[in-house]
PDB file of C-alpha atoms and ligand atoms in Angstrom:
ATOM      1  CA  MET A   1      30.408  -9.433   3.813  1.00 55.00           C
ATOM      2  CA  GLU A   2      27.257 -10.326   1.026  1.00 62.00           C
ATOM      3  CA  ARG A   3      23.876  -8.828   2.919  1.00 68.00           C
ATOM      4  CA  ALA A   4      21.345 -10.941   2.397  1.00 73.00           C
ATOM      5  CA  THR A   5      17.955 -10.205   0.205  1.00 89.00           C
ATOM      6  CA  VAL A   6      15.224  -9.611   2.398  1.00 96.00           C
ATOM      7  CA  ILE A   7      11.657  -9.217   1.938  1.00 98.00           C
ATOM      8  CA  VAL A   8       9.355  -6.601   4.429  1.00 98.00           C
ATOM      9  CA  ALA A   9       5.879  -6.898   4.098  1.00 98.00           C
ATOM     10  CA  ILE A  10       3.967  -3.730   5.772  1.00 98.00           C
ATOM     11  CA  ASP A  11       0.695  -3.695   6.180  1.00 98.00           C
ATOM     12  CA  GLY A  12      -2.387  -1.731   7.864  1.00 98.00           C
ATOM     13  CA  PRO A  13      -4.923   0.627   7.664  1.00 97.00           C
ATOM     14  CA  SER A  14      -5.353   4.261   5.632  1.00 95.00           C
ATOM     15  CA  GLY A  15      -2.762   7.044   7.282  1.00 94.00           C
ATOM     16  CA  THR A  16      -0.908   4.633   9.507  1.00 97.00           C
ATOM     17  CA  GLY A  17       2.673   5.728   7.656  1.00 97.00           C
ATOM     18  CA  LYS A  18       3.205   3.186   5.229  1.00 98.00           C
ATOM     19  CA  SER A  19       3.845   4.570   2.479  1.00 98.00           C
ATOM     20  CA  SER A  20       6.917   7.263   4.108  1.00 98.00           C
ATOM     21  CA  THR A  21       7.910   4.552   6.912  1.00 98.00           C
ATOM     22  CA  SER A  22       8.888   2.252   3.478  1.00 98.00           C
ATOM     23  CA  LYS A  23      10.037   4.450   1.273  1.00 98.00           C
ATOM     24  CA  ALA A  24      12.778   5.752   4.176  1.00 98.00           C
ATOM     25  CA  VAL A  25      13.648   2.228   5.159  1.00 98.00           C
ATOM     26  CA  ALA A  26      14.133   0.941   1.742  1.00 98.00           C
ATOM     27  CA  ALA A  27      16.143   3.830   1.181  1.00 98.00           C
ATOM     28  CA  GLN A  28      18.259   3.709   4.223  1.00 98.00           C
ATOM     29  CA  LEU A  29      18.663  -0.550   3.842  1.00 97.00           C
ATOM     30  CA  GLY A  30      18.904  -0.586  -0.037  1.00 97.00           C
ATOM     31  CA  LEU A  31      15.772  -2.244  -1.044  1.00 97.00           C
ATOM     32  CA  SER A  32      13.304  -1.959  -3.687  1.00 98.00           C
ATOM     33  CA  TYR A  33      10.242  -0.363  -2.831  1.00 98.00           C
ATOM     34  CA  LEU A  34       6.810  -0.977  -3.962  1.00 98.00           C
ATOM     35  CA  ASP A  35       3.285   1.143  -3.138  1.00 98.00           C
ATOM     36  CA  THR A  36       0.344  -1.708  -4.031  1.00 98.00           C
ATOM     37  CA  GLY A  37      -2.502   0.828  -3.191  1.00 98.00           C
ATOM     38  CA  ALA A  38      -0.678   3.128  -6.208  1.00 98.00           C
ATOM     39  CA  GLN A  39      -1.319  -0.186  -8.536  1.00 98.00           C
ATOM     40  CA  TYR A  40      -4.753  -0.648  -7.170  1.00 98.00           C
ATOM     41  CA  ARG A  41      -5.276   3.492  -7.528  1.00 98.00           C
ATOM     42  CA  ALA A  42      -4.024   2.999 -11.231  1.00 98.00           C
ATOM     43  CA  ILE A  43      -6.538  -0.018 -12.431  1.00 98.00           C
ATOM     44  CA  THR A  44      -9.086   2.438 -10.750  1.00 98.00           C
ATOM     45  CA  TRP A  45      -8.142   5.406 -12.683  1.00 98.00           C
ATOM     46  CA  TRP A  46      -8.100   3.042 -15.956  1.00 98.00           C
ATOM     47  CA  MET A  47     -11.434   2.046 -15.000  1.00 98.00           C
ATOM     48  CA  VAL A  48     -13.070   5.831 -14.704  1.00 98.00           C
ATOM     49  CA  THR A  49     -10.904   6.777 -17.592  1.00 98.00           C
ATOM     50  CA  ASN A  50     -12.589   4.086 -19.928  1.00 98.00           C
ATOM     51  CA  GLY A  51     -16.183   4.895 -18.876  1.00 98.00           C
ATOM     52  CA  ILE A  52     -16.505   1.275 -16.783  1.00 98.00           C
ATOM     53  CA  ASP A  53     -19.495   1.269 -14.482  1.00 98.00           C
ATOM     54  CA  ILE A  54     -17.781   1.119 -10.777  1.00 97.00           C
ATOM     55  CA  ASP A  55     -21.029  -0.232  -9.167  1.00 97.00           C
ATOM     56  CA  ASP A  56     -20.849  -3.526 -11.529  1.00 98.00           C
ATOM     57  CA  PRO A  57     -18.209  -5.371 -10.386  1.00 98.00           C
ATOM     58  CA  SER A  58     -18.572  -7.777 -13.764  1.00 98.00           C
ATOM     59  CA  ALA A  59     -18.082  -5.042 -15.965  1.00 98.00           C
ATOM     60  CA  ILE A  60     -15.024  -4.262 -13.696  1.00 98.00           C
ATOM     61  CA  ALA A  61     -13.703  -8.251 -13.870  1.00 98.00           C
ATOM     62  CA  ALA A  62     -14.150  -7.913 -17.808  1.00 98.00           C
ATOM     63  CA  VAL A  63     -11.749  -5.824 -18.479  1.00 98.00           C
ATOM     64  CA  ALA A  64      -9.144  -6.485 -15.600  1.00 98.00           C
ATOM     65  CA  GLY A  65      -6.425  -7.817 -17.693  1.00 98.00           C
ATOM     66  CA  LYS A  66      -6.769  -4.651 -19.963  1.00 98.00           C
ATOM     67  CA  PRO A  67      -4.123  -2.210 -18.677  1.00 98.00           C
ATOM     68  CA  GLU A  68      -1.096  -2.100 -18.524  1.00 98.00           C
ATOM     69  CA  ILE A  69       0.271  -1.045 -15.079  1.00 98.00           C
ATOM     70  CA  ILE A  70       4.027  -0.444 -14.464  1.00 98.00           C
ATOM     71  CA  SER A  71       5.505  -0.140 -10.936  1.00 98.00           C
ATOM     72  CA  GLY A  72       9.053   1.853 -10.726  1.00 98.00           C
ATOM     73  CA  THR A  73      10.661   0.804  -7.394  1.00 98.00           C
ATOM     74  CA  ASP A  74      13.338   2.974  -6.693  1.00 98.00           C
ATOM     75  CA  PRO A  75      12.177   4.525  -2.880  1.00 98.00           C
ATOM     76  CA  SER A  76      13.634   8.055  -3.774  1.00 98.00           C
ATOM     77  CA  ALA A  77      11.844   8.495  -6.774  1.00 98.00           C
ATOM     78  CA  PRO A  78       8.645   5.773  -7.457  1.00 98.00           C
ATOM     79  CA  THR A  79       6.641   6.064 -10.553  1.00 98.00           C
ATOM     80  CA  ILE A  80       3.556   4.780 -11.956  1.00 98.00           C
ATOM     81  CA  THR A  81       2.193   4.317 -15.268  1.00 98.00           C
ATOM     82  CA  VAL A  82      -0.578   2.956 -17.109  1.00 98.00           C
ATOM     83  CA  ASP A  83      -0.357   1.698 -20.888  1.00 98.00           C
ATOM     84  CA  GLY A  84       2.644   4.251 -20.691  1.00 98.00           C
ATOM     85  CA  THR A  85       1.337   7.087 -19.316  1.00 98.00           C
ATOM     86  CA  ASP A  86       2.412   8.664 -15.997  1.00 98.00           C
ATOM     87  CA  VAL A  87      -0.496   8.797 -13.784  1.00 98.00           C
ATOM     88  CA  ALA A  88       1.267   9.645 -10.854  1.00 98.00           C
ATOM     89  CA  ALA A  89      -1.104  12.946  -9.976  1.00 98.00           C
ATOM     90  CA  ALA A  90      -3.888  11.557 -11.152  1.00 98.00           C
ATOM     91  CA  ILE A  91      -4.569   8.720  -8.939  1.00 98.00           C
ATOM     92  CA  ARG A  92      -4.411  10.885  -6.041  1.00 96.00           C
ATOM     93  CA  THR A  93      -7.450  13.051  -6.479  1.00 96.00           C
ATOM     94  CA  GLN A  94     -10.356  12.361  -4.595  1.00 92.00           C
ATOM     95  CA  ASP A  95     -12.626  10.715  -7.596  1.00 97.00           C
ATOM     96  CA  VAL A  96      -9.741   7.857  -7.651  1.00 98.00           C
ATOM     97  CA  THR A  97      -9.988   7.632  -4.162  1.00 95.00           C
ATOM     98  CA  SER A  98     -13.690   7.204  -3.502  1.00 95.00           C
ATOM     99  CA  LYS A  99     -13.414   4.091  -6.098  1.00 97.00           C
ATOM    100  CA  VAL A 100     -10.696   2.566  -5.255  1.00 98.00           C
ATOM    101  CA  SER A 101     -12.181   0.116  -2.593  1.00 97.00           C
ATOM    102  CA  ALA A 102     -14.924  -0.383  -5.312  1.00 97.00           C
ATOM    103  CA  VAL A 103     -12.469  -1.602  -7.709  1.00 98.00           C
ATOM    104  CA  SER A 104      -9.873  -3.370  -5.690  1.00 98.00           C
ATOM    105  CA  ALA A 105     -12.762  -5.853  -3.882  1.00 98.00           C
ATOM    106  CA  VAL A 106     -13.390  -7.602  -7.201  1.00 98.00           C
ATOM    107  CA  PRO A 107     -11.502 -11.074  -6.999  1.00 98.00           C
ATOM    108  CA  GLU A 108     -10.281 -10.845 -10.954  1.00 98.00           C
ATOM    109  CA  VAL A 109      -8.457  -7.504 -10.163  1.00 98.00           C
ATOM    110  CA  ARG A 110      -6.701  -8.765  -7.058  1.00 98.00           C
ATOM    111  CA  ALA A 111      -5.711 -11.915  -9.127  1.00 98.00           C
ATOM    112  CA  ARG A 112      -4.187  -9.436 -11.575  1.00 98.00           C
ATOM    113  CA  ILE A 113      -2.463  -6.929  -9.391  1.00 98.00           C
ATOM    114  CA  THR A 114      -0.982  -9.816  -7.178  1.00 98.00           C
ATOM    115  CA  GLU A 115       1.090 -12.135  -9.698  1.00 98.00           C
ATOM    116  CA  LEU A 116       2.292  -8.442 -10.771  1.00 98.00           C
ATOM    117  CA  GLN A 117       3.254  -7.899  -7.095  1.00 98.00           C
ATOM    118  CA  ARG A 118       4.866 -11.048  -6.721  1.00 98.00           C
ATOM    119  CA  SER A 119       7.032 -10.775 -10.050  1.00 98.00           C
ATOM    120  CA  ILE A 120       8.141  -7.813  -8.785  1.00 98.00           C
ATOM    121  CA  ALA A 121       9.101  -8.920  -5.486  1.00 98.00           C
ATOM    122  CA  ALA A 122      10.928 -12.124  -7.138  1.00 97.00           C
ATOM    123  CA  ASP A 123      12.669  -9.330  -9.611  1.00 96.00           C
ATOM    124  CA  ALA A 124      14.294  -7.336  -6.788  1.00 97.00           C
ATOM    125  CA  GLU A 125      18.262  -8.530  -6.116  1.00 94.00           C
ATOM    126  CA  ASN A 126      18.726  -7.041  -2.796  1.00 93.00           C
ATOM    127  CA  GLY A 127      15.562  -7.139  -1.472  1.00 97.00           C
ATOM    128  CA  ILE A 128      12.300  -4.929  -1.173  1.00 98.00           C
ATOM    129  CA  VAL A 129       9.952  -3.418   0.915  1.00 98.00           C
ATOM    130  CA  VAL A 130       6.345  -4.027   0.128  1.00 98.00           C
ATOM    131  CA  GLU A 131       3.337  -2.084   1.484  1.00 98.00           C
ATOM    132  CA  GLY A 132      -0.242  -2.729   1.216  1.00 98.00           C
ATOM    133  CA  ARG A 133      -3.290  -3.986   2.988  1.00 98.00           C
ATOM    134  CA  ASP A 134      -2.794  -7.925   2.354  1.00 98.00           C
ATOM    135  CA  ILE A 135       0.925  -8.663   1.512  1.00 98.00           C
ATOM    136  CA  GLY A 136       1.770 -10.008   4.701  1.00 98.00           C
ATOM    137  CA  THR A 137      -1.474 -12.049   4.500  1.00 98.00           C
ATOM    138  CA  THR A 138      -2.096 -13.197   0.934  1.00 98.00           C
ATOM    139  CA  VAL A 139       0.842 -11.378  -1.676  1.00 98.00           C
ATOM    140  CA  LEU A 140       4.071 -12.480  -0.101  1.00 98.00           C
ATOM    141  CA  PRO A 141       2.817 -15.081   3.256  1.00 98.00           C
ATOM    142  CA  ASP A 142       6.759 -16.014   3.097  1.00 97.00           C
ATOM    143  CA  ALA A 143       8.025 -12.724   3.761  1.00 98.00           C
ATOM    144  CA  ASP A 144      11.134 -12.549   6.107  1.00 97.00           C
ATOM    145  CA  LEU A 145       9.702  -9.973   8.428  1.00 98.00           C
ATOM    146  CA  LYS A 146       5.686  -8.774   8.798  1.00 98.00           C
ATOM    147  CA  ILE A 147       4.711  -5.648  10.203  1.00 98.00           C
ATOM    148  CA  PHE A 148       1.241  -4.307  10.835  1.00 98.00           C
ATOM    149  CA  LEU A 149       0.990  -0.814  11.327  1.00 98.00           C
ATOM    150  CA  THR A 150      -1.975   1.067  13.156  1.00 98.00           C
ATOM    151  CA  ALA A 151      -2.343   4.313  14.521  1.00 97.00           C
ATOM    152  CA  SER A 152      -5.412   5.875  16.549  1.00 97.00           C
ATOM    153  CA  PRO A 153      -8.200   7.319  14.171  1.00 95.00           C
ATOM    154  CA  GLU A 154      -7.699  11.081  15.701  1.00 94.00           C
ATOM    155  CA  ALA A 155      -4.252  10.583  14.784  1.00 95.00           C
ATOM    156  CA  ARG A 156      -4.551   9.297  11.547  1.00 95.00           C
ATOM    157  CA  ALA A 157      -7.089  12.254  10.791  1.00 93.00           C
ATOM    158  CA  ALA A 158      -4.487  15.015  12.014  1.00 92.00           C
ATOM    159  CA  ARG A 159      -1.888  13.351   9.561  1.00 92.00           C
ATOM    160  CA  ARG A 160      -4.436  13.137   6.570  1.00 87.00           C
ATOM    161  CA  SER A 161      -5.659  16.425   7.017  1.00 85.00           C
ATOM    162  CA  GLY A 162      -2.082  18.097   7.450  1.00 78.00           C
ATOM    163  CA  GLU A 163      -0.709  16.239   4.110  1.00 77.00           C
ATOM    164  CA  LEU A 164      -4.032  17.640   2.208  1.00 73.00           C
ATOM    165  CA  LYS A 165      -4.668  21.230   3.969  1.00 72.00           C
ATOM    166  CA  SER A 166      -7.895  20.555   5.143  1.00 68.00           C
ATOM    167  CA  THR A 167      -8.970  22.123   8.147  1.00 73.00           C
ATOM    168  CA  ASP A 168     -12.249  19.870   8.025  1.00 83.00           C
ATOM    169  CA  VAL A 169     -10.560  17.186  10.232  1.00 86.00           C
ATOM    170  CA  GLN A 170     -14.093  15.276  11.451  1.00 90.00           C
ATOM    171  CA  ALA A 171     -14.634  14.741   7.541  1.00 90.00           C
ATOM    172  CA  THR A 172     -11.241  13.617   7.067  1.00 90.00           C
ATOM    173  CA  ARG A 173     -11.792  10.923  10.228  1.00 93.00           C
ATOM    174  CA  GLU A 174     -15.213   9.695   8.614  1.00 93.00           C
ATOM    175  CA  ALA A 175     -13.494   9.081   5.053  1.00 92.00           C
ATOM    176  CA  LEU A 176     -10.818   7.343   6.216  1.00 93.00           C
ATOM    177  CA  LEU A 177     -12.816   5.365   8.684  1.00 95.00           C
ATOM    178  CA  LYS A 178     -15.434   4.652   5.573  1.00 95.00           C
ATOM    179  CA  ARG A 179     -12.176   3.175   3.513  1.00 94.00           C
ATOM    180  CA  ASP A 180     -10.622   1.203   6.287  1.00 96.00           C
ATOM    181  CA  ALA A 181     -14.475  -0.712   6.592  1.00 96.00           C
ATOM    182  CA  ALA A 182     -14.857  -1.368   3.005  1.00 96.00           C
ATOM    183  CA  ASP A 183     -11.325  -2.570   2.671  1.00 96.00           C
ATOM    184  CA  SER A 184     -11.562  -4.858   5.414  1.00 97.00           C
ATOM    185  CA  SER A 185     -15.143  -6.307   5.062  1.00 97.00           C
ATOM    186  CA  ARG A 186     -14.493  -7.432   1.503  1.00 97.00           C
ATOM    187  CA  LYS A 187     -14.431 -11.141   0.511  1.00 96.00           C
ATOM    188  CA  THR A 188     -11.194 -11.747  -1.425  1.00 96.00           C
ATOM    189  CA  SER A 189      -7.838 -10.736   0.919  1.00 96.00           C
ATOM    190  CA  PRO A 190      -9.403  -8.155   3.317  1.00 97.00           C
ATOM    191  CA  LEU A 191      -7.049  -5.633   4.921  1.00 97.00           C
ATOM    192  CA  ALA A 192      -5.970  -7.522   7.974  1.00 97.00           C
ATOM    193  CA  LYS A 193      -2.785  -8.200  10.551  1.00 98.00           C
ATOM    194  CA  ALA A 194      -0.937 -11.807   9.534  1.00 98.00           C
ATOM    195  CA  ASP A 195      -0.793 -13.511  12.859  1.00 98.00           C
ATOM    196  CA  ASP A 196       3.076 -13.505  12.671  1.00 98.00           C
ATOM    197  CA  ALA A 197       3.426  -9.929  11.698  1.00 98.00           C
ATOM    198  CA  VAL A 198       5.009  -7.501  14.058  1.00 98.00           C
ATOM    199  CA  GLU A 199       2.131  -4.595  15.366  1.00 98.00           C
ATOM    200  CA  VAL A 200       3.413  -1.218  15.545  1.00 98.00           C
ATOM    201  CA  ASP A 201       1.094   1.395  16.995  1.00 98.00           C
ATOM    202  CA  THR A 202       2.846   4.825  15.740  1.00 97.00           C
ATOM    203  CA  SER A 203       0.019   7.122  17.079  1.00 97.00           C
ATOM    204  CA  ASP A 204       2.693   8.696  19.624  1.00 97.00           C
ATOM    205  CA  LEU A 205       5.032   8.221  17.362  1.00 98.00           C
ATOM    206  CA  THR A 206       7.095  10.740  15.312  1.00 97.00           C
ATOM    207  CA  LEU A 207       7.781   9.418  11.527  1.00 98.00           C
ATOM    208  CA  GLN A 208      11.663   9.341  12.234  1.00 98.00           C
ATOM    209  CA  GLN A 209      10.963   6.924  15.657  1.00 98.00           C
ATOM    210  CA  VAL A 210       8.650   4.746  13.777  1.00 98.00           C
ATOM    211  CA  ILE A 211      11.456   4.664  10.289  1.00 98.00           C
ATOM    212  CA  GLU A 212      13.894   3.654  13.247  1.00 98.00           C
ATOM    213  CA  CYS A 213      12.033   1.154  14.476  1.00 98.00           C
ATOM    214  CA  VAL A 214      11.754  -0.995  11.390  1.00 98.00           C
ATOM    215  CA  VAL A 215      15.307  -1.094  10.307  1.00 98.00           C
ATOM    216  CA  THR A 216      15.722  -2.203  13.483  1.00 98.00           C
ATOM    217  CA  LEU A 217      13.987  -4.987  12.951  1.00 98.00           C
ATOM    218  CA  VAL A 218      15.274  -5.344   9.520  1.00 97.00           C
ATOM    219  CA  GLU A 219      18.695  -5.124  10.448  1.00 95.00           C
ATOM    220  CA  GLU A 220      18.705  -7.790  13.025  1.00 94.00           C
ATOM    221  CA  LYS A 221      16.405 -10.517  10.316  1.00 93.00           C
ATOM    222  CA  ARG A 222      19.378  -9.751   7.826  1.00 90.00           C
ATOM    223  CA  ALA A 223      21.514 -10.413  10.510  1.00 89.00           C
ATOM    224  CA  ALA A 224      19.815 -13.861  11.569  1.00 88.00           C
ATOM    225  CA  LYS A 225      19.650 -15.086   7.847  1.00 80.00           C
TER     226      LYS A 225
HETATM  227  N1  ATP B 301       4.579   9.075  12.427  1.00 60.09           N
HETATM  228  C1  ATP B 301       4.219  10.071  12.427  1.00 60.09           C
HETATM  229  N2  ATP B 301       3.821  10.776  12.933  1.00 60.09           N
HETATM  230  C2  ATP B 301       2.956  11.879  12.068  1.00 60.09           C
HETATM  231  N3  ATP B 301       2.968  12.264  10.551  1.00 60.09           N
HETATM  232  C3  ATP B 301       3.065  10.671  10.543  1.00 60.09           C
HETATM  233  C4  ATP B 301       3.255   9.770  10.670  1.00 60.09           C
HETATM  234  N4  ATP B 301       3.746   8.928  10.216  1.00 60.09           N
HETATM  235  C5  ATP B 301       3.363   9.099   8.664  1.00 60.09           C
HETATM  236  N5  ATP B 301       3.001  10.493   9.041  1.00 60.09           N
HETATM  237  C6  ATP B 301       2.599  11.471   7.861  1.00 60.09           C
HETATM  238  O1  ATP B 301       1.272  11.337   7.940  1.00 60.09           O
HETATM  239  C7  ATP B 301       0.206  11.197   6.321  1.00 60.09           C
HETATM  240  C8  ATP B 301       0.105   9.812   5.755  1.00 60.09           C
HETATM  241  O2  ATP B 301       1.308   8.848   5.796  1.00 60.09           O
HETATM  242  P1  ATP B 301       1.288   7.841   4.705  1.00 60.09           P
HETATM  243  O3  ATP B 301       0.597   7.792   3.779  1.00 60.09           O
HETATM  244  O4  ATP B 301       2.934   7.692   4.918  1.00 60.09           O
HETATM  245  O5  ATP B 301       0.295   6.487   5.281  1.00 60.09           O
HETATM  246  P2  ATP B 301      -0.253   5.607   4.632  1.00 60.09           P
HETATM  247  O6  ATP B 301      -0.547   4.120   5.799  1.00 60.09           O
HETATM  248  O7  ATP B 301       0.661   5.117   3.335  1.00 60.09           O
HETATM  249  O8  ATP B 301      -1.357   5.914   3.732  1.00 60.09           O
HETATM  250  P3  ATP B 301      -2.373   4.914   2.734  1.00 60.09           P
HETATM  251  O9  ATP B 301      -2.726   4.034   3.209  1.00 60.09           O
HETATM  252  O10 ATP B 301      -3.843   6.001   3.163  1.00 60.09           O
HETATM  253  O11 ATP B 301      -1.943   6.017   1.508  1.00 60.09           O
HETATM  254  C9  ATP B 301       1.325  12.041   5.621  1.00 60.09           C
HETATM  255  O12 ATP B 301       1.285  13.164   5.456  1.00 60.09           O
HETATM  256  C10 ATP B 301       2.829  11.508   6.447  1.00 60.09           C
HETATM  257  O13 ATP B 301       4.099  12.126   6.462  1.00 60.09           O
HETATM  258  N1  LIG B 302      -2.240  -4.080  -1.206  1.00 60.09           N
HETATM  259  C1  LIG B 302      -3.759  -3.373  -0.838  1.00 60.09           C
HETATM  260  C2  LIG B 302      -3.248  -2.337  -1.304  1.00 60.09           C
HETATM  261  C3  LIG B 302      -4.059  -1.306  -1.412  1.00 60.09           C
HETATM  262  N2  LIG B 302      -5.722  -1.543  -1.842  1.00 60.09           N
HETATM  263  C4  LIG B 302      -6.473  -0.736  -1.852  1.00 60.09           C
HETATM  264  C5  LIG B 302      -7.245  -0.240  -0.967  1.00 60.09           C
HETATM  265  C6  LIG B 302      -6.978   0.731  -0.292  1.00 60.09           C
HETATM  266  O1  LIG B 302      -8.012   1.769   0.366  1.00 60.09           O
HETATM  267  C7  LIG B 302      -6.591   1.649  -1.720  1.00 60.09           C
HETATM  268  C8  LIG B 302      -5.363   2.469  -1.861  1.00 60.09           C
HETATM  269  O2  LIG B 302      -4.643   2.093  -1.229  1.00 60.09           O
HETATM  270  P1  LIG B 302      -3.655   3.716  -0.841  1.00 60.09           P
HETATM  271  O3  LIG B 302      -3.016   4.209  -1.491  1.00 60.09           O
HETATM  272  O4  LIG B 302      -4.494   4.549   0.535  1.00 60.09           O
HETATM  273  O5  LIG B 302      -2.568   2.373   0.455  1.00 60.09           O
HETATM  274  O6  LIG B 302      -5.914   0.646  -2.823  1.00 60.09           O
HETATM  275  C9  LIG B 302      -5.893  -3.063  -1.394  1.00 60.09           C
HETATM  276  O7  LIG B 302      -7.078  -3.652  -1.801  1.00 60.09           O
HETATM  277  N3  LIG B 302      -4.693  -4.028  -1.116  1.00 60.09           N
END
């Protein structure tokens, strides 16, 4: 029997497990995978590399259409290039992380990246898991399933510190909360839970438990289509 195409939106604050969960769910169910944070990081990297003043939204807006960002959507090997350069490692630096909220708040940047995201989702033959901050509310409001992942700041800081091999969990916690506050308070499509999203608190769940929970929700939606 043909499986129904399914579009899944996974949103939530930093460190709640969006990327790890989305990749695993997509791989398990044979779906494409799109990391929209990587796209905002990529455009931020381009602005920094080209000497654009990050504190000047009009300077960012004027060049928002210039970089060509290409996302590979295989969940077992996602890729991201800017003007043909592989930036997968470069977009994860502390410098980019500290500037991405300012760049992604510029409406012209969001319009450009949102259009790209919609076109990638429309081209995904078997369906796609798209993760970010505004996927359920703005990018794909008609998604078949919307998930909003949460976790306590303590759990998120502990996870992120483990990943970065940092012992300063308090500093990591403050940096996470600062980025969440900026992403939640911007005017254009802020980080928010869609009214029809299923909220999953991952604080006391293992990654495997979160993956199983989301796979079950997707399977239920597919069966009902
Ligand atoms: N339920 C969980 N239990 C323990 N560790 C987890 C869990 N979910 C994710 N992690 C770990 O937490 C870290 C952050 O996860 P991940 O990158 O998936 O979060 P994220 O929400 O995509 O973050 P960001 O928005 O900042 O990119 C990773 O090291 C991941 O392995
Ligand atoms: N849909 C999205 C996805 C991401 N962003 C911005 C805000 C985040 O702080 C930043 C990096 O995302 P991450 O790699 O940590 O998931 O990108 C957004 O505004 N909208």
